[in-house]
Short mmCIF file of C-alpha atoms and ligand atoms in Angstrom, two decimals:
data_model
loop_
_atom_site.label_atom_id
_atom_site.label_comp_id
_atom_site.label_asym_id
_atom_site.label_seq_id
_atom_site.Cartn_x
_atom_site.Cartn_y
_atom_site.Cartn_z
CA MET A 1 129.44 90.06 101.31
CA PRO A 2 128.46 88.54 97.92
CA GLU A 3 130.41 89.92 94.96
CA SER A 4 127.89 88.47 92.53
CA PHE A 5 124.42 86.93 92.49
CA MET A 6 122.71 84.33 90.33
CA MET A 7 119.29 84.48 88.68
CA SER A 8 117.87 82.28 91.47
CA HIS A 9 118.70 85.01 94.03
CA PHE A 10 116.83 87.69 92.06
CA GLU A 11 113.90 85.33 91.56
CA ALA A 12 113.71 84.49 95.27
CA ALA A 13 113.54 88.20 96.10
CA ALA A 14 110.95 88.88 93.39
CA ALA A 15 108.83 85.99 94.69
CA VAL A 16 108.58 87.64 98.13
CA VAL A 17 107.42 90.89 96.52
CA ARG A 18 104.83 89.00 94.48
CA GLU A 19 103.52 87.34 97.67
CA ARG A 20 102.74 90.81 99.07
CA THR A 21 101.12 92.38 96.03
CA ALA A 22 99.45 91.35 92.79
CA LEU A 23 100.42 94.68 91.20
CA GLN A 24 103.06 94.30 88.48
CA PRO A 25 105.24 97.42 88.44
CA GLY A 26 106.18 98.87 85.06
CA VAL A 27 108.28 101.68 86.50
CA GLY A 28 110.98 101.54 89.16
CA LEU A 29 111.87 104.62 91.17
CA ILE A 30 114.96 105.01 93.37
CA LEU A 31 114.82 107.83 95.90
CA GLY A 32 118.08 109.41 97.01
CA SER A 33 119.20 111.09 100.24
CA GLY A 34 116.49 113.24 101.81
CA LEU A 35 114.04 112.39 99.01
CA SER A 36 112.18 109.49 100.69
CA ALA A 37 109.05 111.61 101.15
CA LEU A 38 108.34 111.24 97.44
CA ALA A 39 107.00 107.75 98.22
CA ASP A 40 104.27 109.20 100.46
CA ALA A 41 102.19 110.00 97.38
CA VAL A 42 102.01 106.35 96.30
CA LEU A 43 98.43 105.05 96.43
CA ASP A 44 97.13 101.60 97.42
CA GLY A 45 100.73 100.70 98.18
CA VAL A 46 102.31 97.93 100.17
CA ALA A 47 105.56 98.83 101.92
CA ILE A 48 107.94 95.91 102.20
CA PRO A 49 110.87 96.43 104.61
CA TYR A 50 114.16 95.51 102.94
CA GLU A 51 114.82 93.03 105.79
CA ASP A 52 111.89 90.95 104.54
CA ILE A 53 113.32 90.55 101.03
CA PRO A 54 116.00 87.87 100.61
CA HIS A 55 119.50 89.21 99.78
CA PHE A 56 118.40 92.88 100.03
CA PHE A 57 120.72 95.23 101.90
CA THR A 58 119.52 97.24 104.87
CA THR A 59 120.33 100.94 104.71
CA THR A 60 122.63 102.52 107.27
CA VAL A 61 122.57 106.18 106.21
CA GLU A 62 120.42 108.83 107.88
CA GLY A 63 117.85 110.14 105.40
CA HIS A 64 117.46 106.74 103.76
CA ALA A 65 114.47 104.65 104.84
CA GLY A 66 114.71 101.00 103.88
CA ARG A 67 111.46 99.95 102.22
CA LEU A 68 110.21 98.92 98.83
CA VAL A 69 106.82 100.53 98.21
CA VAL A 70 104.74 98.98 95.43
CA GLY A 71 101.63 100.88 94.43
CA ARG A 72 100.22 103.43 92.02
CA LEU A 73 101.49 106.90 91.21
CA GLU A 74 99.70 108.95 88.56
CA GLY A 75 98.01 105.79 87.35
CA GLN A 76 101.26 103.88 86.79
CA ALA A 77 102.15 100.74 88.72
CA VAL A 78 105.44 101.64 90.40
CA ALA A 79 108.03 100.02 92.65
CA VAL A 80 109.64 102.72 94.77
CA MET A 81 112.89 102.17 96.62
CA GLN A 82 112.79 104.36 99.70
CA GLY A 83 116.50 104.32 100.34
CA ARG A 84 119.41 102.87 98.42
CA ALA A 85 122.72 101.25 99.33
CA HIS A 86 126.04 102.94 98.65
CA TYR A 87 129.41 101.37 98.07
CA TYR A 88 130.91 103.39 100.95
CA GLU A 89 128.62 101.64 103.42
CA GLY A 90 130.61 98.48 102.79
CA TYR A 91 128.24 96.77 100.39
CA SER A 92 129.60 95.16 97.26
CA MET A 93 128.56 96.61 93.90
CA ALA A 94 126.44 93.46 93.42
CA GLU A 95 124.53 94.29 96.62
CA VAL A 96 124.21 97.99 95.76
CA THR A 97 122.50 97.10 92.48
CA PHE A 98 120.65 93.93 93.58
CA PRO A 99 117.21 95.62 93.74
CA VAL A 100 117.48 96.92 90.17
CA ARG A 101 117.62 93.37 88.82
CA VAL A 102 114.83 92.30 91.17
CA MET A 103 112.69 95.10 89.69
CA GLN A 104 113.67 93.91 86.20
CA VAL A 105 112.52 90.39 87.11
CA LEU A 106 109.26 91.97 88.36
CA GLY A 107 108.82 93.48 84.90
CA ILE A 108 109.85 97.14 85.02
CA GLU A 109 110.66 98.72 81.65
CA THR A 110 111.53 102.17 82.96
CA LEU A 111 113.76 103.19 85.88
CA ILE A 112 113.73 106.69 87.34
CA VAL A 113 116.79 107.37 89.51
CA THR A 114 117.17 110.37 91.76
CA ASN A 115 120.02 111.53 93.93
CA ALA A 116 121.33 114.43 95.93
CA ALA A 117 124.44 115.84 94.28
CA GLY A 118 126.96 118.61 94.69
CA GLY A 119 126.79 121.30 92.00
CA LEU A 120 130.02 121.80 90.02
CA ASN A 121 128.60 123.87 87.17
CA PRO A 122 129.08 127.55 88.17
CA GLY A 123 125.57 128.31 86.88
CA PHE A 124 123.89 125.98 89.39
CA ASN A 125 122.31 126.90 92.73
CA THR A 126 121.29 124.87 95.76
CA GLY A 127 117.78 123.57 95.18
CA ASP A 128 118.16 123.24 91.40
CA VAL A 129 117.06 120.08 89.65
CA MET A 130 119.48 118.74 87.05
CA LEU A 131 118.34 116.38 84.33
CA ILE A 132 121.19 113.89 83.90
CA THR A 133 122.13 113.84 80.22
CA ASP A 134 125.17 111.58 80.66
CA HIS A 135 127.51 110.34 83.34
CA ILE A 136 131.19 109.80 84.00
CA ASN A 137 131.74 106.42 85.64
CA LEU A 138 134.91 107.39 87.46
CA ILE A 139 134.69 104.53 89.96
CA GLY A 140 133.81 102.11 87.16
CA MET A 141 136.94 103.13 85.27
CA GLY A 142 138.86 102.22 88.40
CA GLY A 143 137.24 98.79 88.47
CA LEU A 144 134.27 99.29 90.80
CA THR A 145 131.46 98.14 88.55
CA PRO A 146 128.57 95.76 89.24
CA LEU A 147 129.07 94.33 85.75
CA ARG A 148 132.33 92.67 86.85
CA GLY A 149 132.08 88.91 87.25
CA PRO A 150 130.18 86.21 85.40
CA ASN A 151 127.80 87.80 82.90
CA LEU A 152 124.14 86.94 83.37
CA ASP A 153 123.10 86.49 79.73
CA ALA A 154 119.42 86.38 80.70
CA PHE A 155 119.71 90.11 81.54
CA GLY A 156 122.06 91.36 78.83
CA PRO A 157 125.36 91.06 76.96
CA ARG A 158 128.90 90.82 78.36
CA PHE A 159 129.85 94.16 76.78
CA PRO A 160 126.78 96.39 77.00
CA ASP A 161 126.53 99.59 75.01
CA MET A 162 126.61 102.71 77.20
CA SER A 163 126.57 105.42 74.52
CA GLU A 164 123.21 106.90 75.56
CA PRO A 165 122.37 105.68 79.09
CA TYR A 166 119.67 108.31 79.67
CA ASP A 167 116.69 107.82 77.38
CA LEU A 168 116.06 110.73 75.00
CA ARG A 169 112.27 110.44 75.05
CA LEU A 170 112.18 110.35 78.86
CA ARG A 171 114.42 113.41 78.92
CA GLU A 172 111.97 115.20 76.63
CA LEU A 173 109.05 114.23 78.85
CA ALA A 174 110.94 115.46 81.91
CA GLY A 175 111.59 118.78 80.18
CA ARG A 176 107.90 119.18 79.40
CA ALA A 177 106.83 118.13 82.90
CA ALA A 178 109.24 120.62 84.47
CA ALA A 179 107.98 123.46 82.25
CA GLU A 180 104.35 122.65 83.08
CA ALA A 181 105.15 122.63 86.80
CA ASP A 182 107.19 125.85 86.52
CA VAL A 183 110.31 124.12 87.82
CA PRO A 184 113.50 125.38 86.17
CA LEU A 185 115.38 122.37 84.85
CA ARG A 186 119.15 122.33 84.47
CA GLU A 187 120.93 119.71 82.42
CA GLY A 188 124.30 118.12 82.79
CA VAL A 189 126.77 115.33 83.38
CA TYR A 190 126.83 113.47 86.69
CA VAL A 191 130.11 112.03 87.97
CA CYS A 192 130.12 109.20 90.50
CA LEU A 193 132.77 108.93 93.22
CA ALA A 194 132.96 106.31 95.96
CA GLY A 195 132.85 108.79 98.88
CA PRO A 196 132.13 109.00 101.75
CA SER A 197 134.37 112.02 102.24
CA PHE A 198 133.30 115.06 100.27
CA GLU A 199 135.78 116.33 97.70
CA THR A 200 138.94 118.35 98.13
CA ARG A 201 139.16 121.55 96.13
CA ALA A 202 141.68 119.89 93.84
CA ASP A 203 139.21 117.01 93.34
CA LEU A 204 136.55 119.54 92.39
CA ARG A 205 138.76 121.41 89.92
CA PHE A 206 139.63 118.06 88.33
CA LEU A 207 135.97 117.03 88.09
CA ARG A 208 135.04 120.32 86.43
CA LEU A 209 137.90 119.96 83.98
CA ILE A 210 136.77 116.51 82.88
CA GLY A 211 133.31 117.85 82.12
CA ALA A 212 131.16 117.05 85.15
CA ASP A 213 128.31 119.35 86.22
CA ALA A 214 127.33 117.51 89.41
CA VAL A 215 129.06 115.06 91.72
CA GLY A 216 127.65 112.30 93.90
CA MET A 217 128.18 108.87 95.39
CA SER A 218 125.47 106.77 93.76
CA THR A 219 123.28 106.25 90.69
CA VAL A 220 125.87 105.23 88.09
CA PRO A 221 126.17 101.57 89.24
CA GLU A 222 122.36 101.26 89.24
CA VAL A 223 122.15 102.82 85.78
CA ALA A 224 124.84 100.46 84.44
CA ILE A 225 122.80 97.45 85.61
CA ALA A 226 119.54 98.95 84.34
CA ARG A 227 121.02 99.55 80.87
CA HIS A 228 122.66 96.12 80.80
CA GLY A 229 119.16 94.69 81.17
CA GLY A 230 117.68 97.02 78.54
CA THR A 231 115.67 99.14 80.99
CA ARG A 232 115.03 102.77 79.92
CA VAL A 233 116.47 105.26 82.40
CA LEU A 234 115.60 108.78 83.51
CA GLY A 235 118.06 110.39 85.95
CA LEU A 236 117.42 113.48 88.07
CA SER A 237 119.89 115.10 90.46
CA GLY A 238 118.76 117.42 93.20
CA ILE A 239 121.55 119.94 93.71
CA SER A 240 121.83 119.89 97.50
CA ASN A 241 124.95 122.01 97.85
CA ILE A 242 127.38 123.92 95.72
CA ALA A 243 130.80 122.31 95.71
CA PRO A 244 133.32 124.89 96.99
CA VAL A 245 135.73 125.07 94.07
CA GLU A 246 137.20 128.44 94.87
CA GLY A 247 136.64 131.41 97.16
CA ALA A 248 136.08 131.39 100.91
CA ALA A 249 136.12 128.05 102.70
CA VAL A 250 132.65 126.51 102.65
CA GLU A 251 132.17 123.17 104.31
CA THR A 252 129.87 120.56 102.85
CA THR A 253 127.81 118.61 105.42
CA HIS A 254 125.33 115.76 105.26
CA GLU A 255 122.81 117.95 107.17
CA GLU A 256 122.95 120.48 104.36
CA VAL A 257 122.28 117.70 101.85
CA LEU A 258 119.20 116.54 103.81
CA GLU A 259 117.97 120.12 104.33
CA ALA A 260 118.02 120.79 100.58
CA GLY A 261 115.86 117.67 100.16
CA ARG A 262 112.94 119.59 101.65
CA VAL A 263 113.06 122.11 98.78
CA LEU A 264 113.86 119.45 96.22
CA VAL A 265 111.12 116.93 97.07
CA PRO A 266 108.22 119.01 95.66
CA ARG A 267 110.24 119.97 92.56
CA LEU A 268 111.38 116.44 91.78
CA GLY A 269 107.93 115.16 92.67
CA ALA A 270 106.27 117.47 90.14
CA ILE A 271 108.64 116.36 87.38
CA ILE A 272 108.33 112.65 88.16
CA ARG A 273 104.52 112.85 88.33
CA GLY A 274 104.42 114.69 85.01
CA VAL A 275 106.61 112.04 83.38
CA LEU A 276 104.47 109.22 84.80
CA ARG A 277 101.30 110.87 83.49
CA ALA A 278 102.82 111.11 80.02
CA LEU A 279 104.12 107.53 79.86
N1 HPA B 301 129.81 115.61 96.79
C1 HPA B 301 129.58 114.29 96.67
N2 HPA B 301 128.39 113.75 96.88
C2 HPA B 301 127.38 114.56 97.23
C3 HPA B 301 127.56 115.94 97.38
C4 HPA B 301 128.85 116.49 97.16
O1 HPA B 301 129.08 117.70 97.27
N3 HPA B 301 126.36 116.46 97.74
C5 HPA B 301 125.48 115.42 97.79
N4 HPA B 301 126.09 114.27 97.49
#
């Protein structure tokens, strides 16, 4: 399980994508649990199974297909990851974030990341979309970061700035797109845990206290790599369940997370399409 990759690895993977399509994607899109259907709207696309791309992971989680779809969405050339890798699956952080750097080599300037997340903010409901305004890299603070290891100067600096990971203009465009599509848009801070167990109630109280509005098991490593390489980022969480902080016992299940995806796909789709049109 490689803990780090070299430029030649990213270039080898990018070369395979270029063999399959002449389209040069300007926008990367990562689809989270239960959100794969968003790729169905991509036009004139080629779908490249992850197995065909050197050094790519293959996904093991239900609800995550494993294909890179390159095509057009709202007139923009996009590379869509239908399925992502998570640290809890056993992949290294380098593997989890490998495709982000491949997309950077392919020329993306914007990355749109989506995820399914548990709502911590008491004002949130299942089915809400939350615009990520900032994140807490809890696992990164503990040492689980893809930026550990030799720095690849061709992508970015050893000590990258992380003061505003989520691009202000993209956030504005998302706000406008949501309003136009009549989708209520929440805003908040996403906290990343390693999973795969859902949180204890004490975990959840702690996460609320430190200022998190939604909790999940992905996204932050990908965003760290994207920002290291200077890629603009838009992050959207689909609130798939409300984390049971207090009150009667409510269990969180993966089925519930996937079920919420069905409500969330059209909402997230409307926002993403609106942003792409405005780019
Ligand atoms: N906790 C952590 N990750 C999640 C959750 C949750 O409640 N829902 C979806 N991903």
